[in-house]
Amino acid sequence: MSMDPIWAGPRRPRWRYLLLDNTDQPLRALDGIASGSCEVAATTRLGGSAQLTIDERGQDIDWMRHRIQITYDPGLRGIDPWPIATMLFTSPRTITRDDRTTHTVDLLSKMSIIDEDTVETRYSLPAGTPIIPTVVALIESTGETRIATTDSDTALAAAMVGSVR
């Protein structure tokens, strides 16, 4: 049995971190990542979470507005890196010791934007309302513009009432 040449030879796998603005536009590569963990869980309400420890290097991160895209590069010739998640920062825990400052920050999936948003009033949708355009409109009402959906003619089988949390 011969080995596939793509897997033969040395690999240099690595994680890449890209700092994004609040509309998911790239600002710059984010360096100084000392450690981290990421859990992508499609079966949970928010889709996953992560945590990073970042060495302060003058990155000028706006913790409340910026986002981070985490990408895995398998380090193989001919295999493109793939994005793992685009996440939101929470308030960091900052520690300074011996002139070294580190920020440990939890990351939330972008689903938390929708999860934390509230509807100002009750609303009802009649049977026959197309589902995908309705969901897209609700997501857009949070200020999000990058929305991935699959077109579908599926409509509500029965009337539905939206409730305020």
Coordinates of N, CA, C and O in Angstrom, one line a residue:
M1 N 0.9 -1.2 0.0 CA 0.0 0.0 0.0 C 0.9 1.2 0.0 O 1.8 1.4 0.8
S2 N 0.7 2.1 -0.9 CA 1.5 3.3 -1.0 C 0.8 4.5 -0.2 O -0.4 4.5 -0.1
M3 N 1.7 5.3 0.3 CA 1.2 6.5 1.1 C 0.8 7.6 0.1 O 1.5 7.9 -0.8
D4 N -0.3 8.2 0.4 CA -0.8 9.4 -0.4 C 0.3 10.5 -0.2 O 0.7 10.8 0.9
P5 N 0.9 11.0 -1.4 CA 1.9 12.0 -1.3 C 1.6 13.2 -0.5 O 2.4 13.9 0.0
I6 N 0.3 13.6 -0.5 CA -0.1 14.8 0.3 C 0.2 14.7 1.8 O 0.4 15.7 2.4
W7 N 0.1 13.4 2.3 CA 0.3 13.2 3.7 C 1.8 12.9 4.0 O 2.2 12.9 5.1
A8 N 2.6 12.7 2.9 CA 4.0 12.3 3.1 C 4.8 13.6 3.4 O 4.4 14.7 3.0
G9 N 5.8 13.5 4.2 CA 6.7 14.6 4.5 C 6.3 15.4 5.7 O 5.3 15.0 6.4
P10 N 7.0 16.4 5.9 CA 6.7 17.2 7.2 C 5.5 18.0 7.1 O 5.1 18.5 6.0
R11 N 4.8 18.3 8.2 CA 3.7 19.1 8.3 C 4.0 20.2 9.3 O 4.8 20.1 10.2
R12 N 3.3 21.4 9.1 CA 3.5 22.5 10.1 C 2.1 23.0 10.4 O 1.7 24.1 10.0
P13 N 1.3 22.2 11.2 CA 0.0 22.6 11.5 C 0.0 23.8 12.5 O 0.9 23.9 13.3
R14 N -1.0 24.7 12.3 CA -1.0 25.9 13.2 C -2.4 26.5 13.2 O -3.2 26.3 12.3
W15 N -2.6 27.3 14.2 CA -3.9 28.0 14.4 C -3.6 29.4 14.0 O -2.5 30.0 14.3
R16 N -4.5 30.0 13.3 CA -4.4 31.4 12.9 C -5.6 32.2 13.5 O -6.7 31.7 13.6
Y17 N -5.3 33.5 13.8 CA -6.3 34.3 14.5 C -6.3 35.6 13.7 O -5.3 36.3 13.6
L18 N -7.5 36.0 13.3 CA -7.7 37.2 12.5 C -8.6 38.1 13.3 O -9.7 37.7 13.6
L19 N -8.1 39.4 13.6 CA -9.0 40.3 14.3 C -9.9 41.0 13.2 O -9.5 41.4 12.2
L20 N -11.2 41.0 13.6 CA -12.2 41.6 12.7 C -12.9 42.8 13.3 O -12.9 42.9 14.6
D21 N -13.5 43.6 12.5 CA -14.3 44.7 13.1 C -15.7 44.2 13.4 O -15.9 43.0 13.2
N22 N -16.6 45.1 13.8 CA -17.9 44.6 14.2 C -18.8 44.2 13.0 O -19.9 43.7 13.2
T23 N -18.3 44.3 11.8 CA -19.0 43.9 10.6 C -18.3 42.7 10.0 O -18.6 42.3 8.8
D24 N -17.4 42.1 10.7 CA -16.6 40.9 10.3 C -15.6 41.2 9.2 O -15.2 40.3 8.5
Q25 N -15.2 42.5 9.0 CA -14.2 42.8 8.0 C -12.8 42.7 8.7 O -12.6 43.1 9.8
P26 N -11.9 42.0 8.0 CA -10.6 41.8 8.5 C -9.8 43.1 8.9 O -9.9 44.1 8.1
L27 N -9.2 43.2 10.0 CA -8.4 44.3 10.4 C -6.9 43.9 10.3 O -6.1 44.6 9.7
R28 N -6.5 42.8 10.9 CA -5.2 42.3 10.9 C -5.0 41.0 11.6 O -5.9 40.6 12.3
A29 N -3.9 40.3 11.3 CA -3.6 39.1 12.1 C -3.4 39.4 13.5 O -2.9 40.5 13.8
L30 N -3.9 38.6 14.4 CA -3.7 38.8 15.8 C -2.6 37.9 16.3 O -2.8 36.7 16.3
D31 N -1.6 38.5 16.8 CA -0.5 37.7 17.4 C -0.5 37.8 18.9 O -1.3 38.4 19.5
G32 N 0.4 37.1 19.5 CA 0.5 37.1 20.9 C -0.4 36.1 21.6 O -0.6 36.2 22.8
I33 N -1.0 35.1 20.9 CA -1.8 34.1 21.5 C -1.0 33.2 22.3 O -0.2 32.4 21.7
A34 N -1.1 33.2 23.6 CA -0.2 32.3 24.4 C -0.8 30.9 24.6 O -0.1 29.9 24.6
S35 N -2.2 30.8 24.7 CA -2.8 29.6 24.8 C -4.3 29.8 24.5 O -4.8 30.9 24.4
G36 N -5.0 28.7 24.3 CA -6.4 28.8 24.0 C -7.1 27.4 23.9 O -6.4 26.4 23.9
S37 N -8.4 27.5 23.9 CA -9.2 26.3 23.7 C -10.5 26.7 22.9 O -10.9 27.9 23.1
C38 N -11.0 25.8 22.1 CA -12.2 26.1 21.4 C -13.1 24.9 21.3 O -12.6 23.8 21.0
E39 N -14.4 25.1 21.6 CA -15.3 24.0 21.4 C -16.4 24.4 20.5 O -17.1 25.4 20.7
V40 N -16.5 23.7 19.4 CA -17.6 23.9 18.5 C -18.6 22.8 18.7 O -18.3 21.6 18.6
A41 N -19.8 23.2 19.1 CA -20.8 22.2 19.4 C -22.1 22.5 18.7 O -22.9 23.3 19.2
A42 N -22.3 21.9 17.6 CA -23.5 22.3 16.7 C -24.8 21.9 17.4 O -25.8 22.5 17.1
T43 N -24.8 21.0 18.4 CA -26.0 20.6 19.0 C -26.4 21.5 20.2 O -27.4 21.3 20.8
T44 N -25.6 22.5 20.5 CA -26.0 23.4 21.6 C -26.6 24.7 21.1 O -26.5 25.0 19.9
R45 N -27.3 25.4 22.0 CA -28.0 26.6 21.6 C -27.1 27.7 20.9 O -27.5 28.3 20.0
L46 N -25.9 27.8 21.5 CA -25.0 28.9 21.0 C -23.9 28.4 20.1 O -23.1 29.2 19.6
G47 N -23.8 27.1 19.9 CA -22.9 26.6 18.9 C -21.4 26.4 19.3 O -20.6 26.0 18.5
G48 N -21.1 26.8 20.6 CA -19.8 26.6 21.0 C -19.2 27.8 21.8 O -19.9 28.8 21.9
S49 N -18.0 27.7 22.3 CA -17.4 28.8 23.0 C -15.9 28.5 22.9 O -15.4 27.5 22.4
A50 N -15.1 29.5 23.4 CA -13.7 29.4 23.3 C -13.1 30.3 24.4 O -13.8 31.1 25.0
Q51 N -11.8 30.1 24.7 CA -11.1 31.0 25.6 C -9.7 31.2 25.1 O -9.1 30.2 24.6
L52 N -9.1 32.4 25.1 CA -7.8 32.7 24.7 C -7.0 33.4 25.8 O -7.6 34.2 26.5
T53 N -5.7 33.2 25.9 CA -4.9 34.0 26.7 C -4.0 34.7 25.7 O -3.3 34.1 24.9
I54 N -4.0 36.0 25.8 CA -3.3 36.9 24.8 C -2.3 37.7 25.5 O -2.6 38.4 26.4
D55 N -1.0 37.6 25.1 CA 0.0 38.5 25.6 C -0.2 39.9 25.0 O -0.4 40.0 23.8
E56 N -0.1 40.9 25.8 CA -0.3 42.3 25.4 C 0.9 42.7 24.5 O 2.0 42.6 25.0
R57 N 0.6 43.0 23.3 CA 1.7 43.5 22.4 C 1.2 44.7 21.6 O 1.6 44.9 20.5
G58 N 0.4 45.5 22.2 CA -0.1 46.7 21.6 C -1.1 46.4 20.5 O -1.2 47.2 19.5
Q59 N -1.9 45.3 20.6 CA -2.8 44.9 19.5 C -4.0 45.9 19.4 O -4.7 45.8 18.4
D60 N -4.3 46.7 20.4 CA -5.4 47.6 20.4 C -6.7 47.0 20.1 O -7.4 47.3 19.1
I61 N -7.1 46.0 20.9 CA -8.3 45.3 20.7 C -9.4 46.0 21.4 O -9.3 46.4 22.6
D62 N -10.5 46.3 20.7 CA -11.7 46.8 21.3 C -12.6 45.6 21.7 O -13.3 45.0 20.9
W63 N -12.5 45.3 23.0 CA -13.2 44.0 23.4 C -14.7 44.0 23.2 O -15.2 42.9 23.1
M64 N -15.3 45.2 23.2 CA -16.8 45.2 23.0 C -17.2 45.2 21.6 O -18.4 45.0 21.3
R65 N -16.3 45.6 20.6 CA -16.8 45.7 19.2 C -16.1 44.7 18.3 O -16.7 44.2 17.3
H66 N -14.8 44.4 18.5 CA -14.1 43.5 17.6 C -14.5 42.1 17.8 O -15.1 41.7 18.8
R67 N -14.2 41.3 16.8 CA -14.4 39.9 16.7 C -13.1 39.2 16.3 O -12.2 39.8 15.9
I68 N -13.1 37.9 16.4 CA -11.9 37.1 16.1 C -12.4 35.9 15.2 O -13.3 35.3 15.6
Q69 N -11.7 35.7 14.1 CA -11.9 34.5 13.3 C -10.7 33.5 13.6 O -9.6 33.9 13.5
I70 N -11.1 32.3 14.0 CA -10.1 31.3 14.3 C -10.1 30.3 13.2 O -11.2 29.8 12.7
T71 N -8.9 30.1 12.6 CA -8.7 29.2 11.5 C -7.7 28.2 11.8 O -6.7 28.5 12.4
Y72 N -7.9 27.0 11.3 CA -6.9 25.9 11.4 C -6.2 25.7 10.1 O -6.9 25.5 9.0
D73 N -4.9 25.7 10.1 CA -4.1 25.4 8.9 C -3.4 24.0 9.2 O -2.6 23.9 10.1
P74 N -3.8 23.0 8.4 CA -3.2 21.7 8.7 C -1.7 21.6 8.3 O -1.1 20.6 8.6
G75 N -1.2 22.6 7.6 CA 0.2 22.6 7.3 C 0.6 21.6 6.2 O 1.7 21.1 6.2
L76 N -0.3 21.3 5.3 CA -0.1 20.4 4.2 C -0.1 21.1 2.9 O -1.1 21.8 2.6
R77 N 0.8 20.8 2.1 CA 0.9 21.4 0.7 C -0.4 21.0 0.0 O -0.8 19.8 0.0
G78 N -1.1 21.9 -0.6 CA -2.3 21.7 -1.4 C -3.6 21.6 -0.6 O -4.7 21.5 -1.2
I79 N -3.5 21.7 0.7 CA -4.7 21.8 1.6 C -4.9 23.1 2.2 O -4.0 23.6 2.9
D80 N -6.0 23.8 1.8 CA -6.2 25.2 2.3 C -6.6 25.1 3.8 O -7.3 24.2 4.2
P81 N -6.3 26.2 4.5 CA -6.8 26.3 5.9 C -8.3 26.5 5.9 O -8.8 26.9 4.9
W82 N -8.9 26.1 7.0 CA -10.4 26.3 7.1 C -10.8 27.0 8.3 O -10.2 26.8 9.4
P83 N -11.8 27.9 8.2 CA -12.2 28.7 9.4 C -13.0 27.7 10.4 O -13.7 26.9 9.9
I84 N -12.7 27.9 11.6 CA -13.3 27.1 12.7 C -14.5 27.9 13.2 O -15.6 27.4 13.4
A85 N -14.3 29.2 13.5 CA -15.4 30.0 14.1 C -15.0 31.5 14.1 O -13.9 31.8 14.0
T86 N -16.1 32.3 14.0 CA -15.9 33.7 14.2 C -16.6 34.0 15.5 O -17.8 33.7 15.7
M87 N -15.9 34.6 16.4 CA -16.4 34.7 17.8 C -16.3 36.2 18.3 O -15.6 37.0 17.8
L88 N -17.1 36.4 19.4 CA -17.1 37.7 20.0 C -16.3 37.7 21.3 O -16.3 36.6 22.0
F89 N -15.6 38.7 21.6 CA -14.8 38.8 22.9 C -15.8 39.2 24.0 O -16.8 39.8 23.8
T90 N -15.5 38.7 25.2 CA -16.1 39.2 26.4 C -15.1 40.1 27.1 O -14.0 40.2 26.6
S91 N -15.4 40.6 28.2 CA -14.5 41.5 29.0 C -13.3 40.6 29.5 O -13.5 39.5 30.1
P92 N -12.1 41.0 29.2 CA -10.9 40.2 29.6 C -10.6 40.3 31.0 O -10.9 41.3 31.7
R93 N -9.9 39.3 31.5 CA -9.3 39.3 32.9 C -7.8 39.6 32.6 O -7.2 38.8 31.9
T94 N -7.4 40.8 33.0 CA -6.0 41.2 32.7 C -5.1 41.1 33.9 O -5.5 41.4 35.1
I95 N -4.0 40.5 33.7 CA -3.0 40.3 34.8 C -1.7 40.9 34.3 O -1.2 40.6 33.2
T96 N -1.0 41.6 35.2 CA 0.3 42.2 34.9 C 1.3 41.7 36.0 O 1.0 41.8 37.1
R97 N 2.3 41.0 35.5 CA 3.4 40.4 36.4 C 4.7 40.7 35.7 O 4.9 40.3 34.5
D98 N 5.6 41.2 36.5 CA 7.0 41.4 35.9 C 7.0 42.1 34.6 O 7.6 41.6 33.6
D99 N 6.3 43.2 34.4 CA 6.2 43.9 33.2 C 5.6 43.2 32.0 O 5.9 43.5 30.9
R100 N 4.9 42.1 32.3 CA 4.2 41.3 31.2 C 2.8 41.3 31.5 O 2.3 40.9 32.6
T101 N 2.0 41.8 30.6 CA 0.5 41.8 30.7 C -0.1 40.8 29.8 O 0.2 40.7 28.6
T102 N -1.0 40.0 30.4 CA -1.8 39.0 29.6 C -3.3 39.3 29.9 O -3.7 39.7 30.9
H103 N -4.0 39.0 28.8 CA -5.5 39.0 28.9 C -6.0 37.6 28.7 O -5.8 37.0 27.6
T104 N -6.8 37.2 29.6 CA -7.5 35.9 29.4 C -9.0 36.3 29.1 O -9.6 37.0 29.9
V105 N -9.5 35.9 28.0 CA -10.8 36.3 27.5 C -11.6 35.1 27.0 O -11.1 34.3 26.3
D106 N -12.9 35.1 27.5 CA -13.8 34.1 27.0 C -14.3 34.6 25.6 O -14.5 35.8 25.4
L107 N -14.6 33.7 24.8 CA -15.2 34.0 23.5 C -16.6 33.4 23.3 O -16.8 32.3 23.7
L108 N -17.5 34.1 22.8 CA -18.9 33.7 22.5 C -19.1 33.5 21.0 O -18.6 34.3 20.3
S109 N -19.9 32.6 20.7 CA -20.3 32.5 19.3 C -21.2 33.6 18.9 O -21.8 34.3 19.7
K110 N -21.3 33.9 17.6 CA -22.1 35.0 17.1 C -23.6 34.7 17.4 O -24.4 35.6 17.4
M111 N -24.0 33.5 17.7 CA -25.3 33.1 18.0 C -25.8 33.9 19.3 O -26.9 34.1 19.5
S112 N -24.8 34.3 20.1 CA -25.2 35.0 21.4 C -25.8 36.3 21.1 O -26.6 36.8 21.9
I113 N -25.5 36.9 19.9 CA -26.1 38.2 19.6 C -27.6 38.0 19.5 O -28.4 38.8 20.0
I114 N -28.0 36.9 18.8 CA -29.4 36.7 18.6 C -30.1 36.2 19.9 O -31.2 36.6 20.2
D115 N -29.3 35.4 20.6 CA -29.8 34.9 21.9 C -30.1 36.0 22.9 O -31.1 35.9 23.7
E116 N -29.3 37.0 22.9 CA -29.4 38.1 23.9 C -30.4 39.2 23.4 O -30.7 40.1 24.2
D117 N -30.7 39.2 22.1 CA -31.6 40.3 21.6 C -33.0 40.0 22.0 O -33.4 38.9 22.2
T118 N -33.7 41.1 22.2 CA -35.1 40.9 22.5 C -36.0 41.6 21.5 O -35.6 42.5 20.8
V119 N -37.2 41.1 21.4 CA -38.2 41.7 20.5 C -38.9 42.8 21.3 O -39.4 42.5 22.4
E120 N -39.1 43.9 20.7 CA -39.7 45.1 21.5 C -41.2 44.8 21.8 O -41.7 45.2 22.8
T121 N -41.9 44.2 20.9 CA -43.3 43.9 21.1 C -43.6 42.5 20.7 O -42.9 41.9 20.0
R122 N -44.8 42.1 21.1 CA -45.2 40.8 20.6 C -45.6 40.9 19.1 O -46.0 41.9 18.7
Y123 N -45.4 39.8 18.5 CA -45.8 39.8 17.1 C -46.4 38.4 16.7 O -46.1 37.5 17.4
S124 N -47.2 38.4 15.7 CA -47.7 37.1 15.3 C -47.5 36.9 13.8 O -47.4 37.9 13.0
L125 N -47.3 35.7 13.4 CA -47.1 35.3 12.0 C -48.2 34.4 11.6 O -48.4 33.3 12.3
P126 N -48.8 34.7 10.5 CA -49.9 33.8 10.1 C -49.4 32.5 9.4 O -48.2 32.5 9.0
A127 N -50.2 31.5 9.4 CA -49.8 30.2 8.7 C -49.5 30.6 7.3 O -50.1 31.5 6.7
G128 N -48.5 30.0 6.7 CA -48.1 30.3 5.3 C -47.0 31.3 5.2 O -46.5 31.6 4.1
T129 N -46.6 31.9 6.3 CA -45.4 32.8 6.3 C -44.1 32.1 6.0 O -43.8 31.1 6.6
P130 N -43.4 32.5 4.9 CA -42.1 31.9 4.6 C -41.2 32.0 5.8 O -40.9 33.1 6.3
I131 N -40.5 30.9 6.1 CA -39.7 30.8 7.3 C -38.4 31.5 7.1 O -38.0 32.4 8.0
I132 N -37.6 31.2 6.1 CA -36.3 31.7 5.9 C -36.3 33.3 5.8 O -35.5 33.9 6.6
P133 N -37.1 33.9 5.0 CA -37.0 35.4 5.0 C -37.4 36.0 6.3 O -36.9 37.1 6.7
T134 N -38.3 35.4 7.1 CA -38.7 35.9 8.4 C -37.5 35.8 9.4 O -37.2 36.7 10.1
V135 N -36.8 34.7 9.4 CA -35.6 34.5 10.2 C -34.5 35.5 9.8 O -33.9 36.1 10.7
V136 N -34.3 35.6 8.5 CA -33.3 36.6 8.1 C -33.6 38.0 8.6 O -32.8 38.7 9.0
A137 N -34.9 38.4 8.5 CA -35.3 39.7 8.9 C -35.1 39.9 10.4 O -34.6 41.0 10.9
L138 N -35.3 38.9 11.2 CA -35.1 38.9 12.7 C -33.6 39.1 13.0 O -33.2 39.9 13.8
I139 N -32.8 38.3 12.2 CA -31.3 38.4 12.4 C -30.8 39.8 12.0 O -30.0 40.5 12.7
E140 N -31.3 40.3 10.9 CA -30.9 41.7 10.4 C -31.3 42.7 11.4 O -30.6 43.7 11.6
S141 N -32.4 42.5 12.2 CA -32.8 43.5 13.2 C -31.9 43.6 14.3 O -31.9 44.6 15.1
T142 N -30.9 42.7 14.5 CA -29.9 42.7 15.5 C -28.7 43.6 15.0 O -27.8 43.8 15.8
G143 N -28.7 43.9 13.7 CA -27.6 44.7 13.2 C -26.6 43.8 12.4 O -25.6 44.3 11.8
E144 N -26.8 42.5 12.4 CA -25.9 41.6 11.7 C -26.3 41.6 10.2 O -27.4 41.7 9.8
T145 N -25.2 41.5 9.4 CA -25.4 41.6 7.9 C -24.9 40.3 7.2 O -25.3 40.1 6.1
R146 N -24.0 39.6 7.8 CA -23.4 38.4 7.2 C -24.2 37.2 7.7 O -24.0 36.7 8.8
I147 N -25.2 36.8 6.9 CA -26.1 35.7 7.3 C -26.0 34.6 6.2 O -26.2 34.9 5.0
A148 N -25.8 33.4 6.7 CA -25.7 32.3 5.8 C -27.0 31.5 5.9 O -27.3 31.0 7.0
T149 N -27.8 31.4 4.8 CA -29.0 30.6 4.9 C -29.1 29.7 3.6 O -28.4 30.0 2.6
T150 N -29.9 28.8 3.6 CA -30.2 28.0 2.5 C -31.6 28.3 2.0 O -32.6 28.2 2.9
D151 N -31.8 28.7 0.8 CA -33.2 29.0 0.3 C -34.1 27.8 0.5 O -33.7 26.7 0.3
S152 N -35.3 28.1 0.8 CA -36.4 27.1 1.1 C -37.7 27.8 0.9 O -37.9 28.9 1.2
D153 N -38.6 27.0 0.3 CA -40.0 27.5 0.2 C -40.9 27.1 1.4 O -42.0 27.4 1.5
T154 N -40.2 26.5 2.4 CA -41.0 26.1 3.6 C -41.6 27.3 4.3 O -41.0 28.3 4.5
A155 N -42.9 27.1 4.7 CA -43.6 28.1 5.4 C -44.2 27.5 6.7 O -44.3 26.3 6.8
L156 N -44.6 28.5 7.5 CA -45.3 28.0 8.8 C -46.5 27.3 8.5 O -47.4 27.7 7.7
A157 N -46.7 26.1 9.1 CA -47.9 25.3 8.9 C -49.1 25.8 9.8 O -50.2 25.6 9.4
A158 N -48.7 26.5 10.8 CA -49.7 27.1 11.7 C -49.2 28.5 12.1 O -48.1 28.8 12.0
A159 N -50.1 29.3 12.6 CA -49.8 30.7 13.1 C -48.8 30.5 14.3 O -48.8 29.5 15.0
M160 N -48.0 31.5 14.4 CA -46.9 31.5 15.5 C -46.9 32.9 16.1 O -47.0 33.9 15.4
V161 N -46.7 32.9 17.4 CA -46.6 34.2 18.2 C -45.2 34.3 18.7 O -44.7 33.4 19.4
G162 N -44.6 35.4 18.4 CA -43.3 35.7 19.0 C -43.4 36.3 20.3 O -44.3 37.1 20.6
S163 N -42.6 35.9 21.3 CA -42.7 36.5 22.6 C -41.5 37.2 23.1 O -40.4 36.9 22.6
V164 N -41.7 38.1 23.9 CA -40.6 38.9 24.5 C -40.1 38.1 25.7 O -40.8 37.5 26.5
R165 N -38.7 38.1 25.8 CA -38.2 37.4 27.0 C -38.2 38.2 28.2 O -38.2 39.4 28.3

